[in-house]
Amino acid sequence: MRAMQVTAYDQPLSMQEVDIPTPKAGEVLVRIDTCGMNFGDTLMIKGTYQEKPPLPFTIGMELAGTVTEVGADVTSVTKGQRIAAYTGFGGLAEYAAVPAEICVPIPDEMSSVDAAAFLIAYGTSHVALDFKAGLKAGERLLVLGASGGVGLTAVELGKLMGAEVIACARGAEKLAVCKAAGADHLIDSETDDIRSIVKGLGGADVVYDPVGGDQFKAALRACNPEARLLPLGFASGEVPQIPANILLVKNLTVMGVYWGGYAKLRPSVLTDSFKTLFDWYVDGKLKPHVSNVLPLDRANDALDLLRTRKATGKVVVQTA
């Protein structure tokens, strides 16, 4: 089979011919249709992600496809079933052996492109906003990096959950995408003063932040008493140092969110979230925004769209 692999750190992916894996006990073999690309993939290529598989390896954290073979002791998944899975890596290939316990059935109403764009982006935002922050209707939610893969789903979910949503993104085109996703207020991160605008709107009750750096610092100072801040990543390249005195004076809570960690730490958090999210999708309440769909041999171009922040929402690679 074909697979786009990391053969050396900080170098472009290369197309390799590798053996189709054989599913072990508890695994299924999946013929991959689509793979959702994530900012974490760009870090994995550099060797700076929190998980570091041995070289060479195939990147691609989330995939969607059809089960073609079932390993021993598998009863929850059947041959011919369409599934999506968060695998951490391995999605940029034509086949993958996947633990049956992490396979999520794809509703008939959902396309393979939507399925590959769904798990991490919506799962991350829903767990962050619902399970971690306990976002309530009527609260004011500030979303940084709001036009990106996870940020845009936070805008959409925040609005669906009844919050007043402030979206912060770079440039008019990206802000228009945020507006279409349900944002009530827009902030241009290139030209606007985040702190003063958010305070002028009444302050933030919840801050959703995949960016870090100066934007986090500005958001921190625009928080209302008892606000909750959710660091999910540091796309700016700067991990902010949080002054404890500000947390103390305003009774603020900072909650780190590593969505993938719950796969081992507490899997029910993810499965419960997926049930809610897929129900919302089937009911027409969620609509994934995919700005680019590229073939497997253009996976490097897909990654460049993420690195250069030219994409909005998700970028998906079709492997079939």
PDB file of C-alpha atoms in Angstrom:
ATOM      1  CA  MET A   1       0.000   0.000   0.000  1.00  0.00           C
ATOM      2  CA  ARG A   2       0.985   3.654  -0.322  1.00  0.00           C
ATOM      3  CA  ALA A   3       1.779   5.725   2.749  1.00  0.00           C
ATOM      4  CA  MET A   4       3.102   9.254   3.241  1.00  0.00           C
ATOM      5  CA  GLN A   5       5.833   8.852   5.817  1.00  0.00           C
ATOM      6  CA  VAL A   6       8.219  10.844   7.981  1.00  0.00           C
ATOM      7  CA  THR A   7      11.650   9.390   7.182  1.00  0.00           C
ATOM      8  CA  ALA A   8      13.663  12.239   8.733  1.00  0.00           C
ATOM      9  CA  TYR A   9      12.549  14.972  11.122  1.00  0.00           C
ATOM     10  CA  ASP A  10      11.783  18.431   9.776  1.00  0.00           C
ATOM     11  CA  GLN A  11      11.736  17.203   6.178  1.00  0.00           C
ATOM     12  CA  PRO A  12       8.847  16.839   3.696  1.00  0.00           C
ATOM     13  CA  LEU A  13       6.856  13.619   3.786  1.00  0.00           C
ATOM     14  CA  SER A  14       7.779  11.013   1.175  1.00  0.00           C
ATOM     15  CA  MET A  15       5.524   8.460  -0.527  1.00  0.00           C
ATOM     16  CA  GLN A  16       6.527   4.927   0.436  1.00  0.00           C
ATOM     17  CA  GLU A  17       5.331   1.439  -0.500  1.00  0.00           C
ATOM     18  CA  VAL A  18       4.817  -0.521   2.722  1.00  0.00           C
ATOM     19  CA  ASP A  19       3.088  -3.760   3.678  1.00  0.00           C
ATOM     20  CA  ILE A  20      -0.613  -3.710   4.425  1.00  0.00           C
ATOM     21  CA  PRO A  21      -0.844  -4.350   8.179  1.00  0.00           C
ATOM     22  CA  THR A  22      -2.450  -7.485   9.595  1.00  0.00           C
ATOM     23  CA  PRO A  23      -4.935  -6.784  12.388  1.00  0.00           C
ATOM     24  CA  LYS A  24      -4.011  -8.325  15.731  1.00  0.00           C
ATOM     25  CA  ALA A  25      -6.487  -9.548  18.308  1.00  0.00           C
ATOM     26  CA  GLY A  26      -8.777  -6.652  19.219  1.00  0.00           C
ATOM     27  CA  GLU A  27      -7.968  -4.761  15.998  1.00  0.00           C
ATOM     28  CA  VAL A  28      -9.650  -4.208  12.640  1.00  0.00           C
ATOM     29  CA  LEU A  29      -8.158  -3.440   9.247  1.00  0.00           C
ATOM     30  CA  VAL A  30      -9.559  -0.247   7.741  1.00  0.00           C
ATOM     31  CA  ARG A  31      -9.460   0.776   4.097  1.00  0.00           C
ATOM     32  CA  ILE A  32      -8.931   4.500   4.614  1.00  0.00           C
ATOM     33  CA  ASP A  33     -10.989   6.935   2.557  1.00  0.00           C
ATOM     34  CA  THR A  34     -10.041  10.235   4.187  1.00  0.00           C
ATOM     35  CA  CYS A  35      -7.629  11.627   6.761  1.00  0.00           C
ATOM     36  CA  GLY A  36      -8.172  14.858   8.665  1.00  0.00           C
ATOM     37  CA  MET A  37      -5.064  17.010   9.021  1.00  0.00           C
ATOM     38  CA  ASN A  38      -4.247  18.785  12.280  1.00  0.00           C
ATOM     39  CA  PHE A  39      -1.688  21.290  13.524  1.00  0.00           C
ATOM     40  CA  GLY A  40      -0.274  18.521  15.715  1.00  0.00           C
ATOM     41  CA  ASP A  41       0.792  16.706  12.525  1.00  0.00           C
ATOM     42  CA  THR A  42       3.152  19.574  11.711  1.00  0.00           C
ATOM     43  CA  LEU A  43       4.707  19.238  15.172  1.00  0.00           C
ATOM     44  CA  MET A  44       5.032  15.465  14.825  1.00  0.00           C
ATOM     45  CA  ILE A  45       7.036  15.963  11.617  1.00  0.00           C
ATOM     46  CA  LYS A  46       9.430  18.217  13.546  1.00  0.00           C
ATOM     47  CA  GLY A  47       9.690  15.734  16.412  1.00  0.00           C
ATOM     48  CA  THR A  48       8.291  18.244  18.907  1.00  0.00           C
ATOM     49  CA  TYR A  49       4.858  16.712  19.531  1.00  0.00           C
ATOM     50  CA  GLN A  50       4.100  15.095  22.903  1.00  0.00           C
ATOM     51  CA  GLU A  51       3.986  11.696  21.162  1.00  0.00           C
ATOM     52  CA  LYS A  52       7.035  10.664  19.132  1.00  0.00           C
ATOM     53  CA  PRO A  53       6.801   7.396  17.158  1.00  0.00           C
ATOM     54  CA  PRO A  54      10.075   5.813  15.977  1.00  0.00           C
ATOM     55  CA  LEU A  55      11.207   6.649  12.446  1.00  0.00           C
ATOM     56  CA  PRO A  56       9.983   5.994   9.819  1.00  0.00           C
ATOM     57  CA  PHE A  57       6.306   6.476  10.564  1.00  0.00           C
ATOM     58  CA  THR A  58       3.081   7.559   8.885  1.00  0.00           C
ATOM     59  CA  ILE A  59       1.390  10.678  10.221  1.00  0.00           C
ATOM     60  CA  GLY A  60      -2.347  11.424  10.214  1.00  0.00           C
ATOM     61  CA  MET A  61      -4.146  11.592  13.551  1.00  0.00           C
ATOM     62  CA  GLU A  62      -7.724  10.912  12.473  1.00  0.00           C
ATOM     63  CA  LEU A  63      -9.144   8.786   9.707  1.00  0.00           C
ATOM     64  CA  ALA A  64     -12.374   7.574   8.191  1.00  0.00           C
ATOM     65  CA  GLY A  65     -12.916   4.459   6.126  1.00  0.00           C
ATOM     66  CA  THR A  66     -14.429   1.004   5.840  1.00  0.00           C
ATOM     67  CA  VAL A  67     -13.546  -2.101   7.862  1.00  0.00           C
ATOM     68  CA  THR A  68     -12.219  -4.808   5.522  1.00  0.00           C
ATOM     69  CA  GLU A  69     -10.974  -7.376   8.060  1.00  0.00           C
ATOM     70  CA  VAL A  70     -11.733  -8.106  11.703  1.00  0.00           C
ATOM     71  CA  GLY A  71      -9.170  -9.484  14.118  1.00  0.00           C
ATOM     72  CA  ALA A  72      -9.756 -12.083  16.824  1.00  0.00           C
ATOM     73  CA  ASP A  73     -11.958 -11.195  19.792  1.00  0.00           C
ATOM     74  CA  VAL A  74     -13.619  -8.250  18.015  1.00  0.00           C
ATOM     75  CA  THR A  75     -17.392  -8.115  18.475  1.00  0.00           C
ATOM     76  CA  SER A  76     -18.132  -4.363  18.486  1.00  0.00           C
ATOM     77  CA  VAL A  77     -17.165  -3.717  14.853  1.00  0.00           C
ATOM     78  CA  THR A  78     -18.143  -5.665  11.740  1.00  0.00           C
ATOM     79  CA  LYS A  79     -16.671  -6.136   8.287  1.00  0.00           C
ATOM     80  CA  GLY A  80     -18.046  -3.579   5.840  1.00  0.00           C
ATOM     81  CA  GLN A  81     -18.852  -1.025   8.561  1.00  0.00           C
ATOM     82  CA  ARG A  82     -17.920   2.624   8.023  1.00  0.00           C
ATOM     83  CA  ILE A  83     -15.932   3.976  10.962  1.00  0.00           C
ATOM     84  CA  ALA A  84     -13.921   6.995  12.059  1.00  0.00           C
ATOM     85  CA  ALA A  85     -11.081   6.805  14.549  1.00  0.00           C
ATOM     86  CA  TYR A  86      -8.594   8.992  16.378  1.00  0.00           C
ATOM     87  CA  THR A  87      -5.397   6.982  15.977  1.00  0.00           C
ATOM     88  CA  GLY A  88      -2.692   9.551  16.797  1.00  0.00           C
ATOM     89  CA  PHE A  89      -0.810   8.665  13.599  1.00  0.00           C
ATOM     90  CA  GLY A  90      -1.098   6.328  10.594  1.00  0.00           C
ATOM     91  CA  GLY A  91      -3.940   8.035   8.725  1.00  0.00           C
ATOM     92  CA  LEU A  92      -2.025   9.149   5.610  1.00  0.00           C
ATOM     93  CA  ALA A  93      -2.053   5.678   4.090  1.00  0.00           C
ATOM     94  CA  GLU A  94      -4.389   3.398   2.191  1.00  0.00           C
ATOM     95  CA  TYR A  95      -4.889   0.994   5.116  1.00  0.00           C
ATOM     96  CA  ALA A  96      -4.465   0.998   8.900  1.00  0.00           C
ATOM     97  CA  ALA A  97      -4.874  -1.561  11.667  1.00  0.00           C
ATOM     98  CA  VAL A  98      -6.957   0.128  14.342  1.00  0.00           C
ATOM     99  CA  PRO A  99      -8.047  -1.006  17.838  1.00  0.00           C
ATOM    100  CA  ALA A 100     -11.738  -1.842  17.619  1.00  0.00           C
ATOM    101  CA  GLU A 101     -12.423  -0.053  20.906  1.00  0.00           C
ATOM    102  CA  ILE A 102     -11.572   3.356  19.396  1.00  0.00           C
ATOM    103  CA  CYS A 103     -13.692   2.952  16.260  1.00  0.00           C
ATOM    104  CA  VAL A 104     -16.705   5.250  16.047  1.00  0.00           C
ATOM    105  CA  PRO A 105     -19.522   4.251  13.652  1.00  0.00           C
ATOM    106  CA  ILE A 106     -20.152   6.882  10.978  1.00  0.00           C
ATOM    107  CA  PRO A 107     -23.818   7.826  10.540  1.00  0.00           C
ATOM    108  CA  ASP A 108     -25.265   7.102   7.099  1.00  0.00           C
ATOM    109  CA  GLU A 109     -25.957  10.822   6.732  1.00  0.00           C
ATOM    110  CA  MET A 110     -22.259  11.736   7.090  1.00  0.00           C
ATOM    111  CA  SER A 111     -19.799  11.880   4.188  1.00  0.00           C
ATOM    112  CA  SER A 112     -16.273  10.511   4.531  1.00  0.00           C
ATOM    113  CA  VAL A 113     -14.891  14.047   4.237  1.00  0.00           C
ATOM    114  CA  ASP A 114     -17.063  15.283   7.101  1.00  0.00           C
ATOM    115  CA  ALA A 115     -16.168  12.202   9.154  1.00  0.00           C
ATOM    116  CA  ALA A 116     -12.438  12.874   8.823  1.00  0.00           C
ATOM    117  CA  ALA A 117     -13.012  16.498   9.803  1.00  0.00           C
ATOM    118  CA  PHE A 118     -15.153  15.702  12.807  1.00  0.00           C
ATOM    119  CA  LEU A 119     -13.562  13.784  15.670  1.00  0.00           C
ATOM    120  CA  ILE A 120     -10.654  15.937  16.826  1.00  0.00           C
ATOM    121  CA  ALA A 121     -12.048  19.378  16.005  1.00  0.00           C
ATOM    122  CA  TYR A 122     -15.536  18.927  17.418  1.00  0.00           C
ATOM    123  CA  GLY A 123     -14.405  16.483  20.104  1.00  0.00           C
ATOM    124  CA  THR A 124     -11.760  18.867  21.427  1.00  0.00           C
ATOM    125  CA  SER A 125     -14.104  21.832  21.564  1.00  0.00           C
ATOM    126  CA  HIS A 126     -17.012  19.942  23.099  1.00  0.00           C
ATOM    127  CA  VAL A 127     -14.906  18.351  25.832  1.00  0.00           C
ATOM    128  CA  ALA A 128     -13.244  21.706  26.541  1.00  0.00           C
ATOM    129  CA  LEU A 129     -16.418  23.786  26.643  1.00  0.00           C
ATOM    130  CA  ASP A 130     -18.819  21.274  28.169  1.00  0.00           C
ATOM    131  CA  PHE A 131     -16.894  18.762  30.279  1.00  0.00           C
ATOM    132  CA  LYS A 132     -14.042  21.038  31.405  1.00  0.00           C
ATOM    133  CA  ALA A 133     -15.413  24.605  31.494  1.00  0.00           C
ATOM    134  CA  GLY A 134     -19.105  23.860  32.022  1.00  0.00           C
ATOM    135  CA  LEU A 135     -20.075  26.642  29.592  1.00  0.00           C
ATOM    136  CA  LYS A 136     -23.563  27.925  30.391  1.00  0.00           C
ATOM    137  CA  ALA A 137     -26.144  29.641  28.217  1.00  0.00           C
ATOM    138  CA  GLY A 138     -25.792  33.404  28.454  1.00  0.00           C
ATOM    139  CA  GLU A 139     -22.067  33.356  29.278  1.00  0.00           C
ATOM    140  CA  ARG A 140     -19.581  35.219  27.105  1.00  0.00           C
ATOM    141  CA  LEU A 141     -17.101  32.971  25.280  1.00  0.00           C
ATOM    142  CA  LEU A 142     -13.902  34.333  23.724  1.00  0.00           C
ATOM    143  CA  VAL A 143     -12.417  32.058  21.049  1.00  0.00           C
ATOM    144  CA  LEU A 144      -8.844  32.764  19.940  1.00  0.00           C
ATOM    145  CA  GLY A 145      -7.640  31.321  16.630  1.00  0.00           C
ATOM    146  CA  ALA A 146     -11.327  31.168  15.798  1.00  0.00           C
ATOM    147  CA  SER A 147     -11.017  30.370  12.079  1.00  0.00           C
ATOM    148  CA  GLY A 148      -8.800  27.310  12.556  1.00  0.00           C
ATOM    149  CA  GLY A 149      -9.699  23.646  12.725  1.00  0.00           C
ATOM    150  CA  VAL A 150     -10.631  23.562  16.402  1.00  0.00           C
ATOM    151  CA  GLY A 151     -11.375  27.261  16.837  1.00  0.00           C
ATOM    152  CA  LEU A 152     -14.194  27.300  14.308  1.00  0.00           C
ATOM    153  CA  THR A 153     -15.908  24.360  16.005  1.00  0.00           C
ATOM    154  CA  ALA A 154     -15.649  26.215  19.329  1.00  0.00           C
ATOM    155  CA  VAL A 155     -17.491  29.147  17.753  1.00  0.00           C
ATOM    156  CA  GLU A 156     -20.176  26.837  16.359  1.00  0.00           C
ATOM    157  CA  LEU A 157     -20.584  24.786  19.544  1.00  0.00           C
ATOM    158  CA  GLY A 158     -20.455  27.837  21.810  1.00  0.00           C
ATOM    159  CA  LYS A 159     -23.333  29.381  19.895  1.00  0.00           C
ATOM    160  CA  LEU A 160     -25.263  26.097  19.921  1.00  0.00           C
ATOM    161  CA  MET A 161     -24.784  25.899  23.705  1.00  0.00           C
ATOM    162  CA  GLY A 162     -26.287  29.363  24.137  1.00  0.00           C
ATOM    163  CA  ALA A 163     -23.178  31.476  24.728  1.00  0.00           C
ATOM    164  CA  GLU A 164     -22.452  34.962  23.397  1.00  0.00           C
ATOM    165  CA  VAL A 165     -19.446  34.257  21.184  1.00  0.00           C
ATOM    166  CA  ILE A 166     -16.517  36.597  20.491  1.00  0.00           C
ATOM    167  CA  ALA A 167     -14.334  35.281  17.645  1.00  0.00           C
ATOM    168  CA  CYS A 168     -10.735  36.440  17.259  1.00  0.00           C
ATOM    169  CA  ALA A 169      -9.004  35.652  13.947  1.00  0.00           C
ATOM    170  CA  ARG A 170      -6.658  37.218  11.421  1.00  0.00           C
ATOM    171  CA  GLY A 171      -8.159  39.284   8.586  1.00  0.00           C
ATOM    172  CA  ALA A 172     -11.579  40.000   7.151  1.00  0.00           C
ATOM    173  CA  GLU A 173     -11.859  36.786   5.135  1.00  0.00           C
ATOM    174  CA  LYS A 174     -11.304  34.535   8.151  1.00  0.00           C
ATOM    175  CA  LEU A 175     -13.577  36.650  10.328  1.00  0.00           C
ATOM    176  CA  ALA A 176     -16.338  36.246   7.734  1.00  0.00           C
ATOM    177  CA  VAL A 177     -16.042  32.461   8.153  1.00  0.00           C
ATOM    178  CA  CYS A 178     -16.369  32.919  11.925  1.00  0.00           C
ATOM    179  CA  LYS A 179     -19.442  35.087  11.444  1.00  0.00           C
ATOM    180  CA  ALA A 180     -21.036  32.394   9.289  1.00  0.00           C
ATOM    181  CA  ALA A 181     -20.337  29.849  12.054  1.00  0.00           C
ATOM    182  CA  GLY A 182     -22.354  31.930  14.520  1.00  0.00           C
ATOM    183  CA  ALA A 183     -19.966  34.452  16.099  1.00  0.00           C
ATOM    184  CA  ASP A 184     -21.742  37.451  17.680  1.00  0.00           C
ATOM    185  CA  HIS A 185     -18.662  39.708  17.773  1.00  0.00           C
ATOM    186  CA  LEU A 186     -15.475  39.755  15.667  1.00  0.00           C
ATOM    187  CA  ILE A 187     -11.928  40.808  16.576  1.00  0.00           C
ATOM    188  CA  ASP A 188      -9.099  41.084  14.048  1.00  0.00           C
ATOM    189  CA  SER A 189      -6.021  39.739  15.833  1.00  0.00           C
ATOM    190  CA  GLU A 190      -3.732  41.670  13.468  1.00  0.00           C
ATOM    191  CA  THR A 191      -5.118  45.145  14.082  1.00  0.00           C
ATOM    192  CA  ASP A 192      -7.497  45.173  17.065  1.00  0.00           C
ATOM    193  CA  ASP A 193      -6.829  45.504  20.786  1.00  0.00           C
ATOM    194  CA  ILE A 194      -8.214  42.225  22.134  1.00  0.00           C
ATOM    195  CA  ARG A 195      -8.205  43.290  25.759  1.00  0.00           C
ATOM    196  CA  SER A 196     -10.037  46.588  25.328  1.00  0.00           C
ATOM    197  CA  ILE A 197     -12.645  45.208  22.923  1.00  0.00           C
ATOM    198  CA  VAL A 198     -13.485  42.205  25.108  1.00  0.00           C
ATOM    199  CA  LYS A 199     -13.689  44.367  28.223  1.00  0.00           C
ATOM    200  CA  GLY A 200     -15.909  46.797  26.318  1.00  0.00           C
ATOM    201  CA  LEU A 201     -18.273  43.935  25.513  1.00  0.00           C
ATOM    202  CA  GLY A 202     -18.513  43.038  29.195  1.00  0.00           C
ATOM    203  CA  GLY A 203     -15.517  40.748  29.676  1.00  0.00           C
ATOM    204  CA  ALA A 204     -15.001  37.037  29.021  1.00  0.00           C
ATOM    205  CA  ASP A 205     -16.441  34.252  31.162  1.00  0.00           C
ATOM    206  CA  VAL A 206     -14.669  31.473  29.235  1.00  0.00           C
ATOM    207  CA  VAL A 207     -11.545  31.755  27.054  1.00  0.00           C
ATOM    208  CA  TYR A 208     -10.812  29.057  24.475  1.00  0.00           C
ATOM    209  CA  ASP A 209      -7.177  29.346  23.407  1.00  0.00           C
ATOM    210  CA  PRO A 210      -5.234  27.208  20.902  1.00  0.00           C
ATOM    211  CA  VAL A 211      -2.875  30.136  20.212  1.00  0.00           C
ATOM    212  CA  GLY A 212      -1.002  31.160  23.381  1.00  0.00           C
ATOM    213  CA  GLY A 213       1.486  34.015  23.328  1.00  0.00           C
ATOM    214  CA  ASP A 214       0.351  37.630  23.482  1.00  0.00           C
ATOM    215  CA  GLN A 215      -3.250  36.749  22.678  1.00  0.00           C
ATOM    216  CA  PHE A 216      -3.525  34.645  25.829  1.00  0.00           C
ATOM    217  CA  LYS A 217      -2.032  37.458  27.886  1.00  0.00           C
ATOM    218  CA  ALA A 218      -4.557  39.948  26.493  1.00  0.00           C
ATOM    219  CA  ALA A 219      -7.448  37.536  27.062  1.00  0.00           C
ATOM    220  CA  LEU A 220      -6.357  36.859  30.639  1.00  0.00           C
ATOM    221  CA  ARG A 221      -6.639  40.566  31.449  1.00  0.00           C
ATOM    222  CA  ALA A 222     -10.070  40.775  29.838  1.00  0.00           C
ATOM    223  CA  CYS A 223     -11.574  38.040  32.002  1.00  0.00           C
ATOM    224  CA  ASN A 224     -14.446  38.521  34.390  1.00  0.00           C
ATOM    225  CA  PRO A 225     -14.137  37.270  37.990  1.00  0.00           C
ATOM    226  CA  GLU A 226     -14.425  33.458  38.166  1.00  0.00           C
ATOM    227  CA  ALA A 227     -13.737  33.073  34.445  1.00  0.00           C
ATOM    228  CA  ARG A 228     -12.312  29.817  33.107  1.00  0.00           C
ATOM    229  CA  LEU A 229      -9.399  29.775  30.677  1.00  0.00           C
ATOM    230  CA  LEU A 230      -8.744  26.771  28.416  1.00  0.00           C
ATOM    231  CA  PRO A 231      -5.206  26.488  26.957  1.00  0.00           C
ATOM    232  CA  LEU A 232      -5.384  23.863  24.170  1.00  0.00           C
ATOM    233  CA  GLY A 233      -2.188  24.584  22.273  1.00  0.00           C
ATOM    234  CA  PHE A 234       0.361  27.188  21.351  1.00  0.00           C
ATOM    235  CA  ALA A 235       0.129  27.877  17.618  1.00  0.00           C
ATOM    236  CA  SER A 236       1.904  31.204  18.178  1.00  0.00           C
ATOM    237  CA  GLY A 237       5.003  29.297  19.266  1.00  0.00           C
ATOM    238  CA  GLU A 238       4.985  30.919  22.704  1.00  0.00           C
ATOM    239  CA  VAL A 239       3.846  29.120  25.838  1.00  0.00           C
ATOM    240  CA  PRO A 240       2.587  31.933  28.109  1.00  0.00           C
ATOM    241  CA  GLN A 241       3.704  32.149  31.715  1.00  0.00           C
ATOM    242  CA  ILE A 242       0.609  32.794  33.801  1.00  0.00           C
ATOM    243  CA  PRO A 243       0.907  35.364  36.625  1.00  0.00           C
ATOM    244  CA  ALA A 244      -0.623  33.702  39.669  1.00  0.00           C
ATOM    245  CA  ASN A 245      -1.522  37.047  41.237  1.00  0.00           C
ATOM    246  CA  ILE A 246      -4.084  37.715  38.487  1.00  0.00           C
ATOM    247  CA  LEU A 247      -5.617  34.281  39.030  1.00  0.00           C
ATOM    248  CA  LEU A 248      -5.818  34.984  42.745  1.00  0.00           C
ATOM    249  CA  VAL A 249      -7.355  38.460  42.559  1.00  0.00           C
ATOM    250  CA  LYS A 250     -10.063  37.473  40.064  1.00  0.00           C
ATOM    251  CA  ASN A 251     -10.610  33.896  41.285  1.00  0.00           C
ATOM    252  CA  LEU A 252      -9.768  32.619  37.795  1.00  0.00           C
ATOM    253  CA  THR A 253      -9.364  28.971  36.836  1.00  0.00           C
ATOM    254  CA  VAL A 254      -6.959  27.745  34.144  1.00  0.00           C
ATOM    255  CA  MET A 255      -7.798  24.284  32.776  1.00  0.00           C
ATOM    256  CA  GLY A 256      -5.356  22.518  30.464  1.00  0.00           C
ATOM    257  CA  VAL A 257      -7.075  20.497  27.749  1.00  0.00           C
ATOM    258  CA  TYR A 258      -5.309  17.591  26.033  1.00  0.00           C
ATOM    259  CA  TRP A 259      -8.248  15.904  24.344  1.00  0.00           C
ATOM    260  CA  GLY A 260      -6.283  12.887  23.120  1.00  0.00           C
ATOM    261  CA  GLY A 261      -5.145  12.109  26.652  1.00  0.00           C
ATOM    262  CA  TYR A 262      -8.677  11.074  27.606  1.00  0.00           C
ATOM    263  CA  ALA A 263      -8.445   8.069  25.264  1.00  0.00           C
ATOM    264  CA  LYS A 264      -6.397   6.383  28.016  1.00  0.00           C
ATOM    265  CA  LEU A 265      -7.158   8.520  31.048  1.00  0.00           C
ATOM    266  CA  ARG A 266     -10.969   8.364  30.875  1.00  0.00           C
ATOM    267  CA  PRO A 267     -12.352   7.016  27.567  1.00  0.00           C
ATOM    268  CA  SER A 268     -15.981   7.557  28.597  1.00  0.00           C
ATOM    269  CA  VAL A 269     -15.407  11.319  28.349  1.00  0.00           C
ATOM    270  CA  LEU A 270     -14.781  10.912  24.619  1.00  0.00           C
ATOM    271  CA  THR A 271     -17.475   8.334  23.909  1.00  0.00           C
ATOM    272  CA  ASP A 272     -20.136  10.360  25.740  1.00  0.00           C
ATOM    273  CA  SER A 273     -19.054  13.472  23.832  1.00  0.00           C
ATOM    274  CA  PHE A 274     -19.137  11.678  20.462  1.00  0.00           C
ATOM    275  CA  LYS A 275     -22.679  10.471  21.090  1.00  0.00           C
ATOM    276  CA  THR A 276     -23.856  14.026  21.678  1.00  0.00           C
ATOM    277  CA  LEU A 277     -21.930  15.406  18.710  1.00  0.00           C
ATOM    278  CA  PHE A 278     -23.102  12.796  16.202  1.00  0.00           C
ATOM    279  CA  ASP A 279     -26.690  13.274  17.349  1.00  0.00           C
ATOM    280  CA  TRP A 280     -26.314  17.016  16.736  1.00  0.00           C
ATOM    281  CA  TYR A 281     -24.835  16.334  13.287  1.00  0.00           C
ATOM    282  CA  VAL A 282     -27.671  14.013  12.286  1.00  0.00           C
ATOM    283  CA  ASP A 283     -30.161  16.632  13.531  1.00  0.00           C
ATOM    284  CA  GLY A 284     -28.529  19.213  11.243  1.00  0.00           C
ATOM    285  CA  LYS A 285     -27.173  21.333  14.104  1.00  0.00           C
ATOM    286  CA  LEU A 286     -23.497  20.965  13.115  1.00  0.00           C
ATOM    287  CA  LYS A 287     -21.910  21.517   9.706  1.00  0.00           C
ATOM    288  CA  PRO A 288     -18.149  20.875   9.417  1.00  0.00           C
ATOM    289  CA  HIS A 289     -16.260  23.551   7.500  1.00  0.00           C
ATOM    290  CA  VAL A 290     -13.641  21.977   5.227  1.00  0.00           C
ATOM    291  CA  SER A 291     -11.707  24.543   3.214  1.00  0.00           C
ATOM    292  CA  ASN A 292      -9.462  22.142   1.276  1.00  0.00           C
ATOM    293  CA  VAL A 293      -9.604  18.505   0.114  1.00  0.00           C
ATOM    294  CA  LEU A 294      -6.407  17.157  -1.485  1.00  0.00           C
ATOM    295  CA  PRO A 295      -5.221  13.738  -2.748  1.00  0.00           C
ATOM    296  CA  LEU A 296      -2.692  11.614  -0.844  1.00  0.00           C
ATOM    297  CA  ASP A 297       0.244  12.585  -3.053  1.00  0.00           C
ATOM    298  CA  ARG A 298      -0.350  16.245  -2.131  1.00  0.00           C
ATOM    299  CA  ALA A 299      -0.223  15.694   1.626  1.00  0.00           C
ATOM    300  CA  ASN A 300       2.750  18.061   1.916  1.00  0.00           C
ATOM    301  CA  ASP A 301       0.630  20.808   0.358  1.00  0.00           C
ATOM    302  CA  ALA A 302      -2.107  20.052   2.885  1.00  0.00           C
ATOM    303  CA  LEU A 303       0.368  20.508   5.717  1.00  0.00           C
ATOM    304  CA  ASP A 304       1.631  23.779   4.221  1.00  0.00           C
ATOM    305  CA  LEU A 305      -1.930  25.132   4.338  1.00  0.00           C
ATOM    306  CA  LEU A 306      -1.853  24.570   8.103  1.00  0.00           C
ATOM    307  CA  ARG A 307       1.656  25.953   8.608  1.00  0.00           C
ATOM    308  CA  THR A 308       0.935  29.136   6.665  1.00  0.00           C
ATOM    309  CA  ARG A 309      -2.553  29.505   8.206  1.00  0.00           C
ATOM    310  CA  LYS A 310      -4.113  29.766   4.738  1.00  0.00           C
ATOM    311  CA  ALA A 311      -6.797  27.210   5.565  1.00  0.00           C
ATOM    312  CA  THR A 312     -10.004  27.853   7.455  1.00  0.00           C
ATOM    313  CA  GLY A 313     -11.688  25.074   9.375  1.00  0.00           C
ATOM    314  CA  LYS A 314     -10.301  21.681   8.361  1.00  0.00           C
ATOM    315  CA  VAL A 315      -8.002  20.346   5.658  1.00  0.00           C
ATOM    316  CA  VAL A 316      -8.747  16.756   4.549  1.00  0.00           C
ATOM    317  CA  VAL A 317      -6.644  14.351   2.483  1.00  0.00           C
ATOM    318  CA  GLN A 318      -8.397  11.711   0.375  1.00  0.00           C
ATOM    319  CA  THR A 319      -6.406   8.486   0.396  1.00  0.00           C
ATOM    320  CA  ALA A 320      -8.705   6.416  -1.834  1.00  0.00           C
TER     321      ALA A 320
END
